[in-house]
CSV table of C-alpha atoms in Angstrom, one decimal:
chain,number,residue,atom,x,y,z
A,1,UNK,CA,-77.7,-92.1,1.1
A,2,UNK,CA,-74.0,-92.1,1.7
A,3,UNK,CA,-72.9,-93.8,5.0
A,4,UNK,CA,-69.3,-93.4,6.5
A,5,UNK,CA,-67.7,-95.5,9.4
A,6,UNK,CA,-64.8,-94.5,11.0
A,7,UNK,CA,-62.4,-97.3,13.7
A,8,UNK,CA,-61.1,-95.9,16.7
A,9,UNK,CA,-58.1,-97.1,17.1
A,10,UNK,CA,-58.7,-99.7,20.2
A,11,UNK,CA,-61.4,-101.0,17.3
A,12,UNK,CA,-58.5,-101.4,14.9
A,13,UNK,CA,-56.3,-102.8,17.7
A,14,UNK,CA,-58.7,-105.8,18.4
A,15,UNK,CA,-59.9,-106.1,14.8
A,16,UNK,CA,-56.7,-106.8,12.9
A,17,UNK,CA,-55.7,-109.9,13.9
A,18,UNK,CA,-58.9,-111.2,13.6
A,19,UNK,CA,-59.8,-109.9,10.0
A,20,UNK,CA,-56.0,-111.0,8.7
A,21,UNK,CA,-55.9,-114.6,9.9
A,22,UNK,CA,-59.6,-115.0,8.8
A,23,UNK,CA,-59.6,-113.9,5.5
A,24,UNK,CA,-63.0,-112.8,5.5
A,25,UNK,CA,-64.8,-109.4,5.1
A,26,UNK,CA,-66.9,-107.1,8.2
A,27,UNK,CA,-70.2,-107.0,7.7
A,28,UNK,CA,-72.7,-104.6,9.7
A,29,UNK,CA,-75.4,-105.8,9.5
A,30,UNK,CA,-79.3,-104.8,10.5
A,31,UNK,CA,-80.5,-108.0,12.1
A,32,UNK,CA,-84.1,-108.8,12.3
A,33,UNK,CA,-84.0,-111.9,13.7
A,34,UNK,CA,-86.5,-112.6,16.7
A,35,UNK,CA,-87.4,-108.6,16.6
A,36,UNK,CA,-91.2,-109.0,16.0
A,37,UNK,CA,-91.1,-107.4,12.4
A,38,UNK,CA,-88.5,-106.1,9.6
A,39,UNK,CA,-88.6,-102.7,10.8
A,40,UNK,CA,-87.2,-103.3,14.5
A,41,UNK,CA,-83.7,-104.7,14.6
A,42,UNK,CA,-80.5,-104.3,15.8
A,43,UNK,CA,-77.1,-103.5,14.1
A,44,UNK,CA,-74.4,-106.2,14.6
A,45,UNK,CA,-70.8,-106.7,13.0
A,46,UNK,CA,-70.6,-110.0,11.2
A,47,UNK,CA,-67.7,-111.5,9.6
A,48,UNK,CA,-68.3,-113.2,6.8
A,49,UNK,CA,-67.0,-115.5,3.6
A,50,UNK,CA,-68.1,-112.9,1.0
A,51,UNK,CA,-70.7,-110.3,0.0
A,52,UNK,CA,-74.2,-110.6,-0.8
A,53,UNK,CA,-76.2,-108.9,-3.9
A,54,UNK,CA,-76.9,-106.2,-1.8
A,55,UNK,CA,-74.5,-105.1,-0.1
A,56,UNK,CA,-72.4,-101.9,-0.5
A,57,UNK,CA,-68.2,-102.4,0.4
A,58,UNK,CA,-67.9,-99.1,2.2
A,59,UNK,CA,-64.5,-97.8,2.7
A,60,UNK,CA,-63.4,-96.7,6.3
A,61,UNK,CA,-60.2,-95.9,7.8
A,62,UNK,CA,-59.8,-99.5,8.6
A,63,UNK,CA,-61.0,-102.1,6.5
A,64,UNK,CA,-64.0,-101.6,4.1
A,65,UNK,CA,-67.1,-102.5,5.6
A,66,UNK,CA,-70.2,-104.5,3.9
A,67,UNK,CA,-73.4,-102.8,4.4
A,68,UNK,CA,-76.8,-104.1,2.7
A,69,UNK,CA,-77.8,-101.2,0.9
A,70,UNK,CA,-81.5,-101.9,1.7
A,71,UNK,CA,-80.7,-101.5,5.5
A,72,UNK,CA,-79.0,-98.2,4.9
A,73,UNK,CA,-82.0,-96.2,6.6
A,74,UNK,CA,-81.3,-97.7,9.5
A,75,UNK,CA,-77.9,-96.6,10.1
A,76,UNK,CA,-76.9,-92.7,10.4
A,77,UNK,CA,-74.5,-91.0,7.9
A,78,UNK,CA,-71.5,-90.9,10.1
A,79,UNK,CA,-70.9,-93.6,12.4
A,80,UNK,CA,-67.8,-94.9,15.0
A,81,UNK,CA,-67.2,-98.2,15.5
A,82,UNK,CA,-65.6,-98.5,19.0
A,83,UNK,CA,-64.1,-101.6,21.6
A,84,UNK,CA,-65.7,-101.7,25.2
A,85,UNK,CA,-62.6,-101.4,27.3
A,86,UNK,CA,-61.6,-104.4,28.5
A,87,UNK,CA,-63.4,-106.7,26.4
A,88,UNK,CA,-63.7,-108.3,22.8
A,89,UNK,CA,-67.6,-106.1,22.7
A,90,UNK,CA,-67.6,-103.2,19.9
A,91,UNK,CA,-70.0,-100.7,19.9
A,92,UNK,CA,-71.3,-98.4,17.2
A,93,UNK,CA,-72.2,-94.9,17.6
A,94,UNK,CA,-72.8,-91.5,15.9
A,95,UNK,CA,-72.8,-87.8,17.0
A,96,UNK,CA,-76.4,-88.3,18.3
A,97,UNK,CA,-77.2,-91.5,19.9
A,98,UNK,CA,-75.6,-95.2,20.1
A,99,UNK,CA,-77.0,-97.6,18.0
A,100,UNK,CA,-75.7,-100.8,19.8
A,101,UNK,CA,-73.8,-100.5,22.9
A,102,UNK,CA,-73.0,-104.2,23.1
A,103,UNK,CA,-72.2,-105.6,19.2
A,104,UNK,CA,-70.3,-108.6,19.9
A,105,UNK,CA,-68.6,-109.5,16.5
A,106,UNK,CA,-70.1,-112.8,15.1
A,107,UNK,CA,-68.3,-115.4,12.6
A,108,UNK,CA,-71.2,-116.0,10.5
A,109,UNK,CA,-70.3,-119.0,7.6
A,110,UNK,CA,-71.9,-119.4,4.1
A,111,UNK,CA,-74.6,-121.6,4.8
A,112,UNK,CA,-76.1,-119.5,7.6
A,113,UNK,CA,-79.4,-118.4,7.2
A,114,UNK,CA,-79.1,-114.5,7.7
């Protein structure tokens, strides 16, 4: 399966500054974590140190995104990361439905379980 994410350009706005001081890569992610078993999650936009075995860099019109490739049927083939006006809250959507309407982007270090 073949995934593509496109930036609006408020995303890009509120992203740059924040990816170039950093240093470190976006990561969507398909967290699990406190959602009863490994099939119900949640996407969320990480920023982390580096990639993981799994994960697939994919390119966008932005930055290139990590993706674990065994989440990839979680996510649709063509989705839009977006910014909540007025606030630092992305949200990620594609033609038919919005995955996460509130995907606040989280700093997550080396050592973090994930």
């Amino acid at each position: 399966m073949s995934v593509s994410i496109t930036f609006t350009d408020a995303a890009k706005r509120a992203l740059a500054s924040i990816v170039a001081q950093s240093e470190r890569q976006l990561k969507l992610a398909f967290d699990t974590d406190g959602c009863g078993c490994l099939v119900d999650g949640v996407p969320v936009l990480w920023l982390v140190d580096k990639a993981d075995d799994d994960d697939l860099a994919v390119e966008t019109n932005f930055v290139p995104v990590l993706v674990e490739r065994s989440r990839l049927i979680f996510f649709d083939e063509a989705m839009t990361i977006d910014v909540k006006p007025g606030t630092t809250v992305f949200q990620l959507k594609s033609l038919g439905q919005t995955l996460n309407g509130h995907m606040p982007l989280v700093e997550v270090k080396s050592g973090d379980e994930r």
